[in-house]
Short mmCIF file of C-alpha atoms in Angstrom, two decimals:
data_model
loop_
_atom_site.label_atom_id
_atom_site.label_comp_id
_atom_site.label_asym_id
_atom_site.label_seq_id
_atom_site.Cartn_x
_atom_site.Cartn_y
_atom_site.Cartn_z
CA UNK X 1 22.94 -21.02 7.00
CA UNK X 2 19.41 -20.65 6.03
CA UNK X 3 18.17 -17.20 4.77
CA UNK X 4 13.71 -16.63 5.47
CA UNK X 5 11.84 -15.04 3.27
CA UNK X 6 8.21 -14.02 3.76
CA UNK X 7 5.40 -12.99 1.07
CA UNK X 8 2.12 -11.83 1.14
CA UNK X 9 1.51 -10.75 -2.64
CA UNK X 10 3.28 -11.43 -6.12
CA UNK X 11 4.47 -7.80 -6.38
CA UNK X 12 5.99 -8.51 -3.18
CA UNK X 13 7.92 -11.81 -4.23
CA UNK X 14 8.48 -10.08 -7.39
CA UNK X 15 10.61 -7.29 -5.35
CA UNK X 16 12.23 -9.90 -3.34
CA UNK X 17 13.17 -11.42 -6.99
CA UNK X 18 14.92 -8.31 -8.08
CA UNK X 19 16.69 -7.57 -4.54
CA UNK X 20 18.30 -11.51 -5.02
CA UNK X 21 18.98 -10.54 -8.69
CA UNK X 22 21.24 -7.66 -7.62
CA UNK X 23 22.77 -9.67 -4.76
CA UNK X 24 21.24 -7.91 -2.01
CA UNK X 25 21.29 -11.33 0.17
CA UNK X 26 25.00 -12.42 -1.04
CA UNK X 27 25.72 -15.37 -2.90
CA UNK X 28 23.41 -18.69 -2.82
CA UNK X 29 25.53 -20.58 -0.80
CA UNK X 30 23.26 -21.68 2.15
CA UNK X 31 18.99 -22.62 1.86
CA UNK X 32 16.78 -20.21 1.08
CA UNK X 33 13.27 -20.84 2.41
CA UNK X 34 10.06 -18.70 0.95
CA UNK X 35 7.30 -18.34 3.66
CA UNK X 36 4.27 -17.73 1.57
CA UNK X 37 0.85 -16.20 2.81
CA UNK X 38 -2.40 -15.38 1.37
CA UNK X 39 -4.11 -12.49 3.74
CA UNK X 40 -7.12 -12.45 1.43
CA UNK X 41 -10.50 -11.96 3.54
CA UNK X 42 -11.65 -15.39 2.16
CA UNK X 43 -8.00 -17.41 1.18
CA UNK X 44 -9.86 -20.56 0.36
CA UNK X 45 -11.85 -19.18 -2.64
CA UNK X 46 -8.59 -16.64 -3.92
CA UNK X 47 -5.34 -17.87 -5.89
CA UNK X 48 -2.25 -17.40 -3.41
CA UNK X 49 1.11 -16.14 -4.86
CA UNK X 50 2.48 -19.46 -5.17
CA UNK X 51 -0.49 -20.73 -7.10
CA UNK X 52 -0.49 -17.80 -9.61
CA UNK X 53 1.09 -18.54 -13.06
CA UNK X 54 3.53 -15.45 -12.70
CA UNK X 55 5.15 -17.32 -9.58
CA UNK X 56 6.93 -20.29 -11.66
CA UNK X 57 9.53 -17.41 -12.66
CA UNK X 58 10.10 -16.67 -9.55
CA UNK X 59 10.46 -19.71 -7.94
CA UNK X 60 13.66 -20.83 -8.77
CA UNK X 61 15.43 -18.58 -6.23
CA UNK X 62 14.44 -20.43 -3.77
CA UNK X 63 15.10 -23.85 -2.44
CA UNK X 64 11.85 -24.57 -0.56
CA UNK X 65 8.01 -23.14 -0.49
CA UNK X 66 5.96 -23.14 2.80
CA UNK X 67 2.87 -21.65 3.59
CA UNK X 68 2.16 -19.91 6.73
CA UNK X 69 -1.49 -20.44 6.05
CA UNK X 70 -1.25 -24.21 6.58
CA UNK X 71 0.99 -23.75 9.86
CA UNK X 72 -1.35 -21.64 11.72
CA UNK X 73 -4.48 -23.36 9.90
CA UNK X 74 -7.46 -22.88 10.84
CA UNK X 75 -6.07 -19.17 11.85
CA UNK X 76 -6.63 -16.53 9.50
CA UNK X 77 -2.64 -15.19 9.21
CA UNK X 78 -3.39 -11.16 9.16
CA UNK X 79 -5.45 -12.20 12.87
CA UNK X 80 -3.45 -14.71 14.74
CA UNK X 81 -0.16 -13.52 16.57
CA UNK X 82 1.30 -15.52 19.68
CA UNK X 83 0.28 -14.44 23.10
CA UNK X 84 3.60 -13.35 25.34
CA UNK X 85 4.57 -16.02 27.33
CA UNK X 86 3.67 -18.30 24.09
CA UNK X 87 6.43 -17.00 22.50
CA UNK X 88 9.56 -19.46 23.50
CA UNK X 89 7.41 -22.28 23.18
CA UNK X 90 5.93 -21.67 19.94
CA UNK X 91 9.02 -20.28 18.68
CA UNK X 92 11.07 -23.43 18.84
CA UNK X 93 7.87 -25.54 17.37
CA UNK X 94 7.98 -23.28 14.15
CA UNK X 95 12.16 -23.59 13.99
CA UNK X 96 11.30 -27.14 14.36
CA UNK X 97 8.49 -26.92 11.67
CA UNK X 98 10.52 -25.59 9.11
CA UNK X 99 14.18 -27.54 9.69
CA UNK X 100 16.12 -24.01 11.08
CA UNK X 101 18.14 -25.65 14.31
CA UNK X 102 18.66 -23.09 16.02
CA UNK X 103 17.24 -20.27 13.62
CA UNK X 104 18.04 -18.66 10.29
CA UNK X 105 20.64 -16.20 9.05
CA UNK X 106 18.74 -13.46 8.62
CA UNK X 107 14.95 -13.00 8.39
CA UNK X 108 13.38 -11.14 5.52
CA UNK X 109 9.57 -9.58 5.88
CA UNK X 110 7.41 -7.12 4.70
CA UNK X 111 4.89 -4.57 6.59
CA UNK X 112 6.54 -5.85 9.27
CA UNK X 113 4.02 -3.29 11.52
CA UNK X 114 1.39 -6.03 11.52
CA UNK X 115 0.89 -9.96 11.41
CA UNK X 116 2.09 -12.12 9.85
CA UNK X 117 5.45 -10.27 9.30
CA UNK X 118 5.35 -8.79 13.04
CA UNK X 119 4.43 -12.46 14.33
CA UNK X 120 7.04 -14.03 12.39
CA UNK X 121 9.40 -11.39 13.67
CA UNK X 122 8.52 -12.26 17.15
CA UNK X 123 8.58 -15.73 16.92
CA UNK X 124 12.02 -16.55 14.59
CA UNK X 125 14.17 -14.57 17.38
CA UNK X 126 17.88 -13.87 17.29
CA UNK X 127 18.76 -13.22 14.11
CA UNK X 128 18.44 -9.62 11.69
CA UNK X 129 16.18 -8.79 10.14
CA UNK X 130 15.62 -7.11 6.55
CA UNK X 131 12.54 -5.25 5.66
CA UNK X 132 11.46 -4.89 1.59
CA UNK X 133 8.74 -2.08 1.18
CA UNK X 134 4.91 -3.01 -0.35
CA UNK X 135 5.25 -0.33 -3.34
CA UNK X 136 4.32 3.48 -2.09
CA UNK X 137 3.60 2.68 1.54
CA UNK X 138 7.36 2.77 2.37
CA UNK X 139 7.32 6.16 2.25
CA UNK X 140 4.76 6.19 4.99
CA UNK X 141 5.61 6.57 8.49
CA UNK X 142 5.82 3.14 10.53
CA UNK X 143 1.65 2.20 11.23
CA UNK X 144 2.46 0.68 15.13
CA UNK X 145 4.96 1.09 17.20
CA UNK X 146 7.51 -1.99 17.08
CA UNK X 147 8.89 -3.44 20.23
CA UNK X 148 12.43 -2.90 21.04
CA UNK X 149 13.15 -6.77 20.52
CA UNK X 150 12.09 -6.14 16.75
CA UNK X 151 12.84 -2.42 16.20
CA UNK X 152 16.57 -3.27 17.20
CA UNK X 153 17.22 -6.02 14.60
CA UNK X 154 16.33 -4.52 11.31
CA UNK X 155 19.43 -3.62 9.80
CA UNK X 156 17.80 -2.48 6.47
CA UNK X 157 14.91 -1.39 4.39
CA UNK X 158 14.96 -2.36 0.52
CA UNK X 159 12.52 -0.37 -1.67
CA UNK X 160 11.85 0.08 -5.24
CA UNK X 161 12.79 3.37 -6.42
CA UNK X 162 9.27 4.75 -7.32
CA UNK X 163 9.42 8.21 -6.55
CA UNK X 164 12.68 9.65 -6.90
CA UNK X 165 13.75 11.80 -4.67
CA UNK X 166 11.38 11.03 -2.17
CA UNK X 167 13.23 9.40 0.73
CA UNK X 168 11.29 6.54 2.59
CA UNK X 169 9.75 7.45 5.68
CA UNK X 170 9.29 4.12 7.11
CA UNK X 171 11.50 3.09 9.82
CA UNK X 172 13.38 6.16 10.17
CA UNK X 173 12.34 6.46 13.28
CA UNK X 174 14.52 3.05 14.42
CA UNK X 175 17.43 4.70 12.65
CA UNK X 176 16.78 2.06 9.77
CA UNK X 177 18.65 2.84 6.43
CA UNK X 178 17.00 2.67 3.07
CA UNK X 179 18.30 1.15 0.18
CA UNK X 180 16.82 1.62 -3.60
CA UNK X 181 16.50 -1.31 -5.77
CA UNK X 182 17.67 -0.38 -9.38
CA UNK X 183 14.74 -0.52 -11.67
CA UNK X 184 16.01 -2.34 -14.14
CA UNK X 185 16.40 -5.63 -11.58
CA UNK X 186 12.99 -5.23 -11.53
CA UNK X 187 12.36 -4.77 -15.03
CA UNK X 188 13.96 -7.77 -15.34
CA UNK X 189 11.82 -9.48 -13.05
CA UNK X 190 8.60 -8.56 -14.94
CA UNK X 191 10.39 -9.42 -18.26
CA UNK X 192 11.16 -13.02 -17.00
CA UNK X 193 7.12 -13.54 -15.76
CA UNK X 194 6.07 -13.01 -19.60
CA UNK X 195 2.32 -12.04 -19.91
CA UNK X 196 -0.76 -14.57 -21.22
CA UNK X 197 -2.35 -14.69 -24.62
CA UNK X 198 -5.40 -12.69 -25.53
CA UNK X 199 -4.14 -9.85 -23.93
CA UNK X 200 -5.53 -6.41 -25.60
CA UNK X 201 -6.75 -2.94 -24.87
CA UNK X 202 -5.87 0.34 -25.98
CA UNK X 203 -6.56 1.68 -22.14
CA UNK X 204 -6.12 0.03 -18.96
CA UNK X 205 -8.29 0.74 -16.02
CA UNK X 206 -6.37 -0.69 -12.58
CA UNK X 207 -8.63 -2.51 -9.86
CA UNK X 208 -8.55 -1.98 -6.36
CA UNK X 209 -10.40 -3.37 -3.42
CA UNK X 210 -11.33 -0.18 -1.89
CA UNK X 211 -14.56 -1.38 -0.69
CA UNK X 212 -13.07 -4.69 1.32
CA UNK X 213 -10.97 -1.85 3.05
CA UNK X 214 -14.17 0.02 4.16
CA UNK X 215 -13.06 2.94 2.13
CA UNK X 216 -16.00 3.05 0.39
CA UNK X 217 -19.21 0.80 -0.22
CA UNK X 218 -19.25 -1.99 -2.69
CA UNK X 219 -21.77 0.91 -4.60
CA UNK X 220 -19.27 3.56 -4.54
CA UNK X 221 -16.56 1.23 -5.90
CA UNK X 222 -18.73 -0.20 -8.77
CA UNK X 223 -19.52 3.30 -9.63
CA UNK X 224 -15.84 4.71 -10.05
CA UNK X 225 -14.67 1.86 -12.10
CA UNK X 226 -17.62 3.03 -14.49
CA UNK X 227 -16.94 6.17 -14.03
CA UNK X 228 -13.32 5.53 -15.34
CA UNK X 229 -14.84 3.86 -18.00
CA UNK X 230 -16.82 6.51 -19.19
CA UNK X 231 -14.07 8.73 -19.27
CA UNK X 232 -11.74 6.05 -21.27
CA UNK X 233 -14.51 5.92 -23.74
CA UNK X 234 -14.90 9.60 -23.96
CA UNK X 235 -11.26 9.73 -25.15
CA UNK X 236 -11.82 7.59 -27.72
CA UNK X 237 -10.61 4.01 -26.68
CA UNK X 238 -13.12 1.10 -27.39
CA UNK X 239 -11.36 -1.63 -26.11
CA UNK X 240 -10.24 -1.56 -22.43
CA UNK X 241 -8.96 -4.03 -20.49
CA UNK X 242 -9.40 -4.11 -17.35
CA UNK X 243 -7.13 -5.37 -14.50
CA UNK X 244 -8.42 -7.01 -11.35
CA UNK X 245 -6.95 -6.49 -8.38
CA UNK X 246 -5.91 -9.85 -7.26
CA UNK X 247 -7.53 -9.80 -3.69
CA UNK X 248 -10.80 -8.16 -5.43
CA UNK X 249 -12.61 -11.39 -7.18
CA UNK X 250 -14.16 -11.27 -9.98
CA UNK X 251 -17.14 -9.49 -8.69
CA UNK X 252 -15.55 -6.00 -10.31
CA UNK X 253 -15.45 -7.01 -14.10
CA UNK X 254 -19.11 -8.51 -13.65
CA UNK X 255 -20.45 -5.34 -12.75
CA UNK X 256 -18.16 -3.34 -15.61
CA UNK X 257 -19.56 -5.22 -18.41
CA UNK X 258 -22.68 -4.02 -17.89
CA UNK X 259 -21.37 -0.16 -18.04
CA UNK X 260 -19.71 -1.33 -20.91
CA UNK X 261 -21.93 -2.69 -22.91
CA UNK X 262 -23.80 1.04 -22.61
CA UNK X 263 -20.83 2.44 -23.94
CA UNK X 264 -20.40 0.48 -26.70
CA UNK X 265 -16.99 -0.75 -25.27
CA UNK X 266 -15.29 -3.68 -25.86
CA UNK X 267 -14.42 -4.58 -22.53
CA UNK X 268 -11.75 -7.31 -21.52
CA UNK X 269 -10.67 -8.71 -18.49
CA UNK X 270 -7.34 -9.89 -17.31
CA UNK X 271 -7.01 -12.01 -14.88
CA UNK X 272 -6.39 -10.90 -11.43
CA UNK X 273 -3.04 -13.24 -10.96
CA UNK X 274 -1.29 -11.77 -13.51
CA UNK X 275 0.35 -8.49 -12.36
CA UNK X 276 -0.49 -5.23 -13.79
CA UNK X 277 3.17 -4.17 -14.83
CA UNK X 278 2.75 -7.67 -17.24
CA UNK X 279 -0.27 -6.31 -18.60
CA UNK X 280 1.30 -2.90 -19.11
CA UNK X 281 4.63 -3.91 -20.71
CA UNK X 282 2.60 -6.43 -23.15
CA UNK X 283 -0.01 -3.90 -24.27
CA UNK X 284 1.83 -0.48 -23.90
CA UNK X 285 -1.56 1.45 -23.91
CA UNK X 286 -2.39 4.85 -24.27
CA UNK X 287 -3.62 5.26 -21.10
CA UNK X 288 -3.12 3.42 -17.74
CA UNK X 289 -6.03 4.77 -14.87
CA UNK X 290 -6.44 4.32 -11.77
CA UNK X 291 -7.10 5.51 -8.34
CA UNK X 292 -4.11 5.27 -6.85
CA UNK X 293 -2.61 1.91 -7.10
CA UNK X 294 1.52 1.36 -7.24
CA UNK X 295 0.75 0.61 -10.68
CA UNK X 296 0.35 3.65 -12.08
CA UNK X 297 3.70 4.68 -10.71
CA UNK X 298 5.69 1.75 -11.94
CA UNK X 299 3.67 2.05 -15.35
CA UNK X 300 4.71 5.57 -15.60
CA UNK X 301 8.45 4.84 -14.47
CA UNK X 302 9.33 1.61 -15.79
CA UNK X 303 7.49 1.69 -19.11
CA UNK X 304 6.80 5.17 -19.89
CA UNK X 305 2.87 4.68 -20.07
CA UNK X 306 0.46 8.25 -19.52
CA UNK X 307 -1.26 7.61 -17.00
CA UNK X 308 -4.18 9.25 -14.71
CA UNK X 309 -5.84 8.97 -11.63
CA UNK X 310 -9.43 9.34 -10.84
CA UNK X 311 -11.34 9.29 -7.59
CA UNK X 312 -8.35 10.27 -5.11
CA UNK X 313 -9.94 13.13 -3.43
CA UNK X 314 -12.97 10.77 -2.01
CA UNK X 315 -10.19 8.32 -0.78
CA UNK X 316 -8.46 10.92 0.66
CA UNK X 317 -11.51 12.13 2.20
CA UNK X 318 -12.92 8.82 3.25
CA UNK X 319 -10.14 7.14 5.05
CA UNK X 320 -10.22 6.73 8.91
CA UNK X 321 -8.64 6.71 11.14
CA UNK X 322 -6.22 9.85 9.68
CA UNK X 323 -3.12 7.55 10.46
CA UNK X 324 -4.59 4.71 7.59
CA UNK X 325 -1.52 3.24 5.97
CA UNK X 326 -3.17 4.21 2.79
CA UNK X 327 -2.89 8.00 3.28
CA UNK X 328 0.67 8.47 1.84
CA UNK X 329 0.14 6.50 -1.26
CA UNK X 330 -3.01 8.07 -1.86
CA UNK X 331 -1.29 11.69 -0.87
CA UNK X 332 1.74 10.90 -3.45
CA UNK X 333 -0.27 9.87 -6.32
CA UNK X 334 -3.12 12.49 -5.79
CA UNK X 335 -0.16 15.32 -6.00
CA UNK X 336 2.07 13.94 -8.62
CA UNK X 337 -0.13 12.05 -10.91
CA UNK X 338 -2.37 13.91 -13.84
CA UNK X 339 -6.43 14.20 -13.36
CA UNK X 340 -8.96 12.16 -14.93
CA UNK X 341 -12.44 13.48 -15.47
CA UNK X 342 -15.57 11.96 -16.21
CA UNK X 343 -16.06 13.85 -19.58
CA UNK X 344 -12.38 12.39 -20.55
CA UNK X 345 -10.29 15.24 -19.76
CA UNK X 346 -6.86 15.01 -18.37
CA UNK X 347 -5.35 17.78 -16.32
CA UNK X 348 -1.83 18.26 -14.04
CA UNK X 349 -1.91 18.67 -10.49
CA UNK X 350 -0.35 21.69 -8.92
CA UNK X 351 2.86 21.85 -8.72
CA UNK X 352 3.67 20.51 -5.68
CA UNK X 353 6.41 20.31 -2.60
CA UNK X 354 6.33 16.67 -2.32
CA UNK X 355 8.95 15.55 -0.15
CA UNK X 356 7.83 18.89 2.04
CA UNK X 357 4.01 17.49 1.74
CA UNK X 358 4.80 13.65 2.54
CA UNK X 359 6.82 15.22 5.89
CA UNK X 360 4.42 17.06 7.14
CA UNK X 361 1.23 14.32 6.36
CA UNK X 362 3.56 11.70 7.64
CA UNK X 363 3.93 13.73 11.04
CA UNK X 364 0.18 14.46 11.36
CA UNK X 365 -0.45 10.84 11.32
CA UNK X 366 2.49 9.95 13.68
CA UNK X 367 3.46 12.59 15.51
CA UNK X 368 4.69 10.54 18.63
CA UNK X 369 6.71 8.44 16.63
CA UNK X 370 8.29 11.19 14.55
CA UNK X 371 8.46 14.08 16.79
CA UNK X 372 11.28 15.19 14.38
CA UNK X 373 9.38 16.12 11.39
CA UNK X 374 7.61 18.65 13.48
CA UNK X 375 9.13 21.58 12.33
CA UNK X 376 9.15 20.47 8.71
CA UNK X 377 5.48 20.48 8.85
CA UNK X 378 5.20 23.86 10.28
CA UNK X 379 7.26 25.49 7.55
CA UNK X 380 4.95 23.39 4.60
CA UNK X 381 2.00 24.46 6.50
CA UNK X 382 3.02 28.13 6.42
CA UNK X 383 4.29 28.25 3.09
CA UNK X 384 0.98 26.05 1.44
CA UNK X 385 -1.51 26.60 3.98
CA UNK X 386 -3.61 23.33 5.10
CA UNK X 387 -4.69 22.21 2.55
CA UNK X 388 -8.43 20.47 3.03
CA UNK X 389 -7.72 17.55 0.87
CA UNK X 390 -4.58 16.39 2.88
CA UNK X 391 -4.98 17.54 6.08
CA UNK X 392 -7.98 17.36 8.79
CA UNK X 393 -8.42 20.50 10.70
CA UNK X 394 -9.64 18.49 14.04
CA UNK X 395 -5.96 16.88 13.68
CA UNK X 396 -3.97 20.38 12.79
CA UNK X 397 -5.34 21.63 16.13
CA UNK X 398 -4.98 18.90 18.39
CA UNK X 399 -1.35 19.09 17.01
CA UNK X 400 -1.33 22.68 17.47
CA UNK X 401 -0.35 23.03 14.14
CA UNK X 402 -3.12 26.13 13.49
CA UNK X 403 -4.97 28.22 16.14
CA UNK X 404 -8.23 27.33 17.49
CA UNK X 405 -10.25 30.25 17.19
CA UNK X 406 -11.80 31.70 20.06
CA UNK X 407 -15.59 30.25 20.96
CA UNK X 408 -18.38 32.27 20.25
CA UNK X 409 -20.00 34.21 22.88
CA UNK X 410 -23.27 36.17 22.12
CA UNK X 411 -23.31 39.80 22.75
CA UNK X 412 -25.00 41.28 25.27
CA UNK X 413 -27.12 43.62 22.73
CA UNK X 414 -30.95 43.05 21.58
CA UNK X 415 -33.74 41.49 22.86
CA UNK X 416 -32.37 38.35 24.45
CA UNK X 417 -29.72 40.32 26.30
CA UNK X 418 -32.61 42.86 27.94
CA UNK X 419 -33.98 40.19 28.83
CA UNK X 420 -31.37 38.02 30.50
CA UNK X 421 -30.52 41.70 32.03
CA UNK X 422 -34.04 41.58 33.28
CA UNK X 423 -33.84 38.59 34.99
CA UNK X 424 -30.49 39.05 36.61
CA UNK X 425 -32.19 42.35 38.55
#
């Protein structure tokens, strides 16, 4: 029988990698068939995972390579999803498509919340499905609501073990049960991928593409990548490599040279295809920033790099709507993670009740969907307070989480009260 896979990103296909390492889908007896999808805002002009260099060691786990980009061409993949009563018919087209009879073994997807894992889901039919976590957002809460067709057949979620500990919030409300991926399989992976010549830097600052998420403004961006830079510098390190993030361009480095150059920084660039955890094993730096990317977690765990973030507290600040996928990651690495400041300091976050904190930010965003967690956020609330830089205070009391004070009513004393006195007689 034939076993699906689906990717969006190399990290992601590097996960699936370790999970078939460690037998997680049994022994290689039937086909194995890698669905492969690049949800970049412009996929003709940016590398997909199967075109990047790191792929060829991943490859050989799998019999066959499709991309979902050329079956729903000229569809953009994170837009198009079948309408209802398409479903059937377009569901036997695609089993047609890819050679599955009368459908796969077992269908494996990630962020399976949105398209094209929740179209996929709802078009291969009949069959379980396993769910592998995109680095810190599995232990968000679920971001939509999953129909009971879909909800009902995932039998599992595989994560990396990033945060240990910290117990996934994502699909527990289907009654889904995690599983950890041992590090090492995915040690392994990265060891196998092997990183590209010219490599150096005694820092590495991590990319993101916080502006093509409308977090902040192409400006705002540009400035806290300099900003990191500055502080890099300000420790000490003159040459910094810098790490793309792979849906970003090159549009990032451009702008950093410059800001280098005024530094008096030798400033290299790696390219965005190669993954960061490459970068970091090959270099072993002395410091890994960021804002909060994965990275900086598996850097930290896998490879024992410091690291640092800078510029969580805007992110945290600036994402809307307060449910954004984004808000755990952002939440975990803000509270764990040491500071970076612009004059090169480093300094530790409070200590912190992290599994109590994820709970109770994971219920403020979903509260319908995790009605459970309720009462764990009401005991982190009252033993930390709510805190401004992870919780709104428009969503606390439309939770009822704090009390809305009273409204103001002016007193009936001085002038204006005489006179509204006055005009009653």
């Amino acid at each position: 029988m034939t076993q699906v896979f689906y990717s969006s990103t190399l990290f992601g296909a590097m996960t699936l990698a370790a999970a078939v390492d460690e037998g997680r889908f049994g022994p290689h007896t039937g086909r194995r068939l890698l669905l492969v999808s690049n949800n970049a805002a412009i996929p003709e002009i940016t590398p997909g995972v199967d075109e990047t260099e790191g792929f060829a060691a991943i490859r050989a786990r799998f019999d066959e390579v499709r991309s979902w980009n050329e079956i729903v061409a000229p569809l953009h993949p994170s837009d198009w999803k079948a309408r209802q009563a398409e479903l059937p018919m377009l569901g036997r087209l695609l089993l047609r498509d890819l050679g599955l009879g009368d459908g796969p073994a077992e269908l494996v997807v990630e962020s399976i919340a949105v398209p094209p894992s929740r179209t996929l889901a709802a078009l291969i039919r009949d069959c379980p499905i396993t769910v592998y976590s995109d680095g810190l957002m599995s232990y968000g809460p679920t971001r939509d609501p999953l129909p009971a067709e879909i909800a009902g057949r995932i039998t599992r979620l595989l994560h990396l073990d990033l945060v240990p500990g910290l117990a996934p919030l994502l699909l527990r409300e289907a009654g889904v049960a995690p599983q950890a991926i041992p590090d090492a399989a995915f040690a392994g992976v990265i060891d196998a991928i092997g990183a590209p010549d010219g490599l150096e830097g005694e820092a590495v600052i991590l990319g993101q593409y916080l502006a093509a998420l409308g977090i902040l403004s192409d400006e705002e961006e540009a400035a806290t990548h300099a900003a990191m830079l500055e502080a890099v510098a300000a420790r000490g390190h003159r040459t910094v490599l810098f790490k793309p993030h792979p849906a970003a361009g090159r549009r990032h480095a451009r702008r950093l040279r410059t800001a280098a150059e005024a530094l008096g920084v030798d400033l290299r660039v790696a390219p965005e295809t190669v993954p960061a955890e490459v970068c970091v094993k090959a270099l072993r730096p002395r410091l890994v920033v960021g804002c909060f990317s994965t990275a900086l977690v598996t850097s930290r765990r896998l490879f024992g790099a410091r690291v640092a973030t800078m510029g969580c507290e805007t992110v945290l600040e600036r994402l809307t709507p307060y449910e954004n996928s984004n808000r755990i990651p952002a939440t975990i690495i803000d509270a764990t993670l040491p500071r970076l400041a612009r004059d090169g300091s480093i300094t530790d976050p409070p200590a912190a009740d992290l599994p109590g904190l994820v709970e109770a930010v994971g219920y403020c965003m979903q509260s319908e969907q995790y009605p459970g967690l309720r009462e764990a956020a009401v005991r982190y609330l009252a033993a930390h307070g709510p805190q401004a830089r992870y919780f709104k205070s428009r969503r606390l009391s439309a939770l009822g989480l704090v009390e809305v004070p009273p409204p103001h009513r002016p007193g009936r004393g001085g002038a204006l009260g005489r006179l509204r006195r006055a005009l009653t007689r």
